[in-house]
CSV table of C-alpha atoms in Angstrom, one decimal:
chain,number,residue,atom,x,y,z
A,368,MET,CA,2.4,-36.1,30.8
A,369,PHE,CA,3.0,-32.4,30.1
A,370,ASP,CA,-0.3,-30.4,30.2
A,371,THR,CA,-0.3,-28.2,27.1
A,372,ARG,CA,-2.9,-26.0,28.7
A,373,HIS,CA,-0.2,-24.7,31.0
A,374,LEU,CA,1.9,-23.8,28.0
A,375,ALA,CA,-1.0,-22.1,26.3
A,376,ARG,CA,-1.7,-20.0,29.4
A,377,PHE,CA,2.0,-19.1,29.8
A,378,GLN,CA,2.2,-18.1,26.1
A,379,GLN,CA,-0.9,-15.9,26.4
A,380,ALA,CA,0.4,-14.3,29.6
A,381,PHE,CA,3.8,-13.7,28.0
A,382,LEU,CA,2.3,-12.2,24.9
A,383,GLY,CA,0.2,-9.8,27.1
A,384,VAL,CA,3.3,-8.6,28.9
A,385,VAL,CA,5.3,-8.2,25.7
A,386,THR,CA,2.7,-6.4,23.7
A,387,GLY,CA,1.0,-4.4,26.6
A,388,PRO,CA,2.1,-1.4,28.6
A,389,PRO,CA,5.8,-1.4,29.8
A,390,PRO,CA,6.1,-3.9,32.6
A,391,ALA,CA,7.7,-3.0,35.9
A,392,ASP,CA,9.8,-6.2,35.9
A,393,GLN,CA,13.1,-5.4,34.2
A,394,ALA,CA,13.6,-8.9,32.8
A,395,MET,CA,10.2,-8.7,31.1
A,396,ARG,CA,10.8,-5.1,30.1
A,397,VAL,CA,13.7,-6.3,27.9
A,398,HIS,CA,11.3,-8.6,25.9
A,399,HIS,CA,8.7,-5.8,25.8
A,400,ASP,CA,11.2,-3.3,24.4
A,401,THR,CA,12.6,-5.7,21.9
A,402,TRP,CA,9.1,-6.4,20.6
A,403,PHE,CA,8.2,-2.7,20.2
A,404,PHE,CA,11.6,-1.9,18.7
A,405,GLY,CA,11.1,-4.6,16.0
A,406,LEU,CA,7.7,-3.2,15.0
A,407,ILE,CA,8.9,0.3,15.0
A,408,GLU,CA,11.8,-0.7,12.7
A,409,ALA,CA,9.3,-2.4,10.4
A,410,LEU,CA,7.2,0.8,10.2
A,411,ARG,CA,10.2,2.9,9.6
A,412,GLY,CA,11.1,0.7,6.7
A,413,THR,CA,7.6,1.1,5.2
A,414,TYR,CA,7.2,4.9,5.9
A,415,PRO,CA,10.6,6.5,5.5
A,416,VAL,CA,9.4,9.8,4.0
A,417,THR,CA,6.6,10.1,6.6
A,418,GLU,CA,9.3,9.7,9.3
A,419,ALA,CA,11.5,12.3,7.6
A,420,MET,CA,8.7,14.8,7.3
A,421,ILE,CA,7.7,14.8,11.0
A,422,SER,CA,11.1,14.0,12.6
A,423,PRO,CA,12.4,10.6,14.0
A,424,ASP,CA,11.3,11.3,17.6
A,425,ALA,CA,7.7,12.3,16.5
A,426,PHE,CA,7.5,9.2,14.3
A,427,LYS,CA,8.7,6.9,17.0
A,428,ALA,CA,6.0,8.3,19.4
A,429,LEU,CA,3.4,7.9,16.6
A,430,CYS,CA,4.5,4.3,16.0
A,431,ARG,CA,4.2,3.4,19.7
A,432,ASP,CA,0.6,4.8,19.7
A,433,TYR,CA,-0.1,2.9,16.5
A,434,ILE,CA,1.3,-0.4,17.8
A,435,ARG,CA,-0.8,-0.2,21.0
A,436,LYS,CA,-4.0,0.4,18.9
A,437,HIS,CA,-3.1,-2.0,16.1
A,438,PRO,CA,-1.4,-5.1,17.4
A,439,LEU,CA,0.5,-7.3,15.0
A,440,GLY,CA,-2.0,-9.8,13.6
A,441,THR,CA,0.3,-11.6,11.1
A,442,PRO,CA,3.7,-13.2,11.4
A,443,CYS,CA,4.7,-11.3,8.2
A,444,LEU,CA,6.1,-7.9,9.1
A,445,ASN,CA,5.8,-6.7,5.5
A,446,ALA,CA,2.0,-6.8,6.0
A,447,TYR,CA,2.1,-4.7,9.2
A,448,GLY,CA,1.1,-1.1,9.0
A,449,ASP,CA,-1.8,-1.3,6.6
A,450,SER,CA,-4.0,0.9,8.9
A,451,MET,CA,-1.5,3.7,9.2
A,452,ALA,CA,-3.2,6.0,6.7
A,453,ALA,CA,-6.6,5.6,8.5
A,454,PHE,CA,-4.8,6.1,11.8
A,455,LEU,CA,-3.5,9.4,10.6
A,456,ARG,CA,-6.6,10.6,8.8
A,457,ASN,CA,-7.7,13.2,11.5
A,458,ARG,CA,-4.3,14.3,12.5
A,459,ASP,CA,-2.2,17.3,11.5
A,460,PRO,CA,-0.7,18.0,9.1
A,461,ALA,CA,-3.7,17.2,6.9
A,462,TRP,CA,-1.5,15.7,4.1
A,463,LEU,CA,0.2,13.1,6.4
A,464,ALA,CA,-2.5,10.5,5.9
A,465,ASP,CA,-2.2,10.8,2.1
A,466,LEU,CA,1.6,10.4,2.4
A,467,ALA,CA,1.2,7.3,4.5
A,468,ALA,CA,-1.3,5.8,2.0
A,469,PHE,CA,1.1,6.4,-0.9
A,470,GLU,CA,4.0,4.9,1.0
A,471,TRP,CA,1.9,1.8,1.9
A,472,ALA,CA,0.9,1.4,-1.8
A,473,LEU,CA,4.6,1.5,-2.7
A,474,SER,CA,5.3,-1.2,-0.1
A,475,VAL,CA,2.4,-3.4,-1.3
A,476,ALA,CA,3.6,-3.1,-4.9
A,477,HIS,CA,7.2,-4.0,-3.9
A,478,HIS,CA,6.1,-7.2,-2.0
A,479,ALA,CA,3.2,-8.3,-4.2
A,480,ASP,CA,3.2,-11.7,-5.8
A,481,ASP,CA,4.6,-12.0,-9.3
A,482,ALA,CA,2.5,-12.8,-12.3
A,483,ALA,CA,3.2,-13.0,-16.1
A,484,PRO,CA,2.2,-9.8,-17.8
A,485,SER,CA,-0.4,-9.6,-20.6
A,486,ARG,CA,0.5,-9.3,-24.2
A,487,PHE,CA,-1.6,-7.0,-26.5
A,488,GLU,CA,-2.8,-10.0,-28.5
A,489,ASP,CA,-4.1,-11.6,-25.3
A,490,LEU,CA,-6.1,-8.5,-24.4
A,491,LEU,CA,-7.6,-8.2,-27.9
A,492,ALA,CA,-8.8,-11.8,-28.2
A,493,PRO,CA,-12.6,-11.9,-28.2
A,494,ASP,CA,-12.6,-14.3,-25.3
A,495,GLY,CA,-9.6,-12.7,-23.5
A,496,VAL,CA,-9.9,-12.3,-19.7
A,497,CYS,CA,-7.6,-9.8,-18.0
A,498,ALA,CA,-7.0,-8.3,-14.6
A,499,LEU,CA,-4.7,-5.9,-12.8
A,500,HIS,CA,-1.3,-7.2,-11.8
A,501,PRO,CA,-1.2,-8.1,-8.1
A,502,SER,CA,1.0,-5.1,-7.5
A,503,THR,CA,-1.3,-2.6,-9.2
A,504,GLN,CA,-3.4,-0.3,-7.1
A,505,VAL,CA,-5.3,3.0,-7.6
A,506,LEU,CA,-5.3,5.6,-4.9
A,507,TRP,CA,-7.5,8.7,-4.6
A,508,LEU,CA,-5.4,11.4,-2.8
A,509,GLU,CA,-6.2,15.0,-1.9
A,510,TYR,CA,-2.6,16.2,-1.8
A,511,ASP,CA,0.4,16.0,-4.2
A,512,VAL,CA,2.5,13.8,-1.9
A,513,MET,CA,4.4,12.0,-4.7
A,514,GLN,CA,6.8,14.8,-5.2
A,515,MET,CA,7.9,14.5,-1.6
A,516,HIS,CA,9.8,11.3,-2.6
A,517,THR,CA,12.1,13.4,-4.8
A,518,ALA,CA,12.1,16.6,-2.7
A,519,SER,CA,11.3,15.7,0.8
A,520,ASP,CA,11.8,19.2,2.1
A,521,ARG,CA,8.8,20.5,0.1
A,522,MET,CA,5.3,20.7,1.6
A,523,PRO,CA,2.6,19.1,-0.7
A,524,ALA,CA,0.1,21.3,-2.3
A,525,PRO,CA,-3.7,20.4,-2.3
A,526,LEU,CA,-4.2,18.6,-5.5
A,527,ALA,CA,-6.9,16.0,-5.6
A,528,GLN,CA,-6.0,13.2,-8.1
A,529,SER,CA,-6.0,9.5,-8.7
A,530,ILE,CA,-2.6,7.7,-8.8
A,531,LEU,CA,-1.8,4.2,-10.1
A,532,VAL,CA,0.9,2.4,-8.3
A,533,GLY,CA,2.5,-0.9,-9.6
A,534,ARG,CA,5.6,-2.9,-10.2
A,535,THR,CA,7.2,-3.5,-13.6
A,536,PRO,CA,8.6,-6.9,-14.7
A,537,GLY,CA,12.0,-5.4,-13.9
A,538,ASP,CA,10.9,-5.0,-10.3
A,539,ALA,CA,10.8,-1.2,-10.5
A,540,VAL,CA,7.9,0.3,-8.5
A,541,ILE,CA,6.3,3.1,-10.5
A,542,TRP,CA,3.4,5.5,-10.2
A,543,LEU,CA,1.3,7.2,-12.8
A,544,PRO,CA,-1.2,10.1,-12.4
A,545,LEU,CA,-4.6,9.3,-13.8
A,546,SER,CA,-7.4,11.5,-15.1
A,547,VAL,CA,-11.0,10.8,-14.0
A,548,LEU,CA,-11.5,8.9,-17.3
A,549,GLU,CA,-8.3,6.9,-16.9
A,550,ALA,CA,-9.1,6.0,-13.3
A,551,GLU,CA,-12.6,4.7,-14.3
A,552,PHE,CA,-11.0,2.6,-17.1
A,553,VAL,CA,-8.5,1.0,-14.7
A,554,ALA,CA,-11.3,0.4,-12.1
A,555,ARG,CA,-13.5,-1.2,-14.7
A,556,ILE,CA,-10.7,-3.6,-15.8
A,557,GLY,CA,-10.7,-4.9,-12.2
A,558,LEU,CA,-14.5,-5.1,-12.2
A,559,HIS,CA,-15.3,-6.6,-15.5
A,560,GLY,CA,-12.1,-8.6,-16.4
A,561,SER,CA,-12.5,-8.0,-20.1
A,562,LEU,CA,-11.3,-5.1,-22.3
A,563,PHE,CA,-14.3,-5.4,-24.5
A,564,ALA,CA,-16.7,-5.3,-21.6
A,565,VAL,CA,-14.9,-2.2,-20.2
A,566,LEU,CA,-15.3,-0.4,-23.5
A,567,GLU,CA,-18.9,-1.5,-23.9
A,568,HIS,CA,-19.7,0.0,-20.5
A,569,MET,CA,-17.8,3.2,-20.9
A,570,MET,CA,-18.6,3.9,-24.6
A,571,PRO,CA,-15.7,6.3,-25.1
A,572,ASP,CA,-16.1,9.0,-27.8
A,573,ASP,CA,-13.6,10.0,-30.4
A,574,LYS,CA,-11.7,12.3,-28.0
A,575,GLU,CA,-11.6,9.8,-25.2
A,576,MET,CA,-10.6,6.7,-27.2
A,577,PRO,CA,-7.0,7.9,-28.0
A,578,ILE,CA,-6.5,8.7,-24.3
A,579,LEU,CA,-7.6,5.2,-23.3
A,580,GLN,CA,-5.5,3.6,-26.0
A,581,ALA,CA,-2.4,5.5,-24.7
A,582,LEU,CA,-3.1,4.4,-21.2
A,583,LEU,CA,-3.6,0.8,-22.2
A,584,ALA,CA,-0.2,0.9,-24.0
A,585,ARG,CA,1.4,2.2,-20.8
A,586,LEU,CA,-0.2,-0.5,-18.7
A,587,VAL,CA,0.9,-3.3,-21.0
A,588,GLN,CA,4.4,-1.9,-21.5
A,589,ASN,CA,4.9,-1.7,-17.8
A,590,GLY,CA,3.5,-5.2,-17.2
A,591,LEU,CA,0.6,-3.9,-15.0
A,592,LEU,CA,-2.1,-6.2,-16.6
A,593,ILE,CA,-2.3,-10.0,-16.6
A,594,SER,CA,-4.3,-12.4,-18.7
A,595,PHE,CA,-6.0,-15.7,-18.0
């Protein structure tokens, strides 16, 4: 009878060769290089503007370093690269980590599960329960990296702001800048799950209420809220 323990040891040894430092054996080097090439291509697909801003060669070197420190832990390549922003946080240029965080949010929004969007009447029901769409995220960024997606030759200016990223029912990934008030409103929707509970906690005044009403309209129109 075949001893599966031998297979397990072989698989573990093979994985170590493929994912570790480049092996001297040329036959194994092919498997090692193929593994790394696949992960680099996955990261290139997620971070195209990051690559464009630092050059393909610099990005490839960065990816190799990232792959060694952050091995693939899931069979889904779309989920690989989630630690890139943290990996870049103390590197120059200073805005690079924010750019990576923004590109990762775009990727998450693109690949997120689908869900039926809320209607206004669902949100206004006394017992209505709501949540952010699975694609919806709020980022706090220190640099204006969003404009680099339309003018990638421009350096981002320091501009601390909150950004909402999500996917519309038409599968368009969008982003919206948020004020401090708006960012708190979105965060509390995720926390409380009820529009009435959010307003009760925030107690907006006469100047703030129209701002929140306009934001709520944009969230609903873009399908960024769901109801239960």
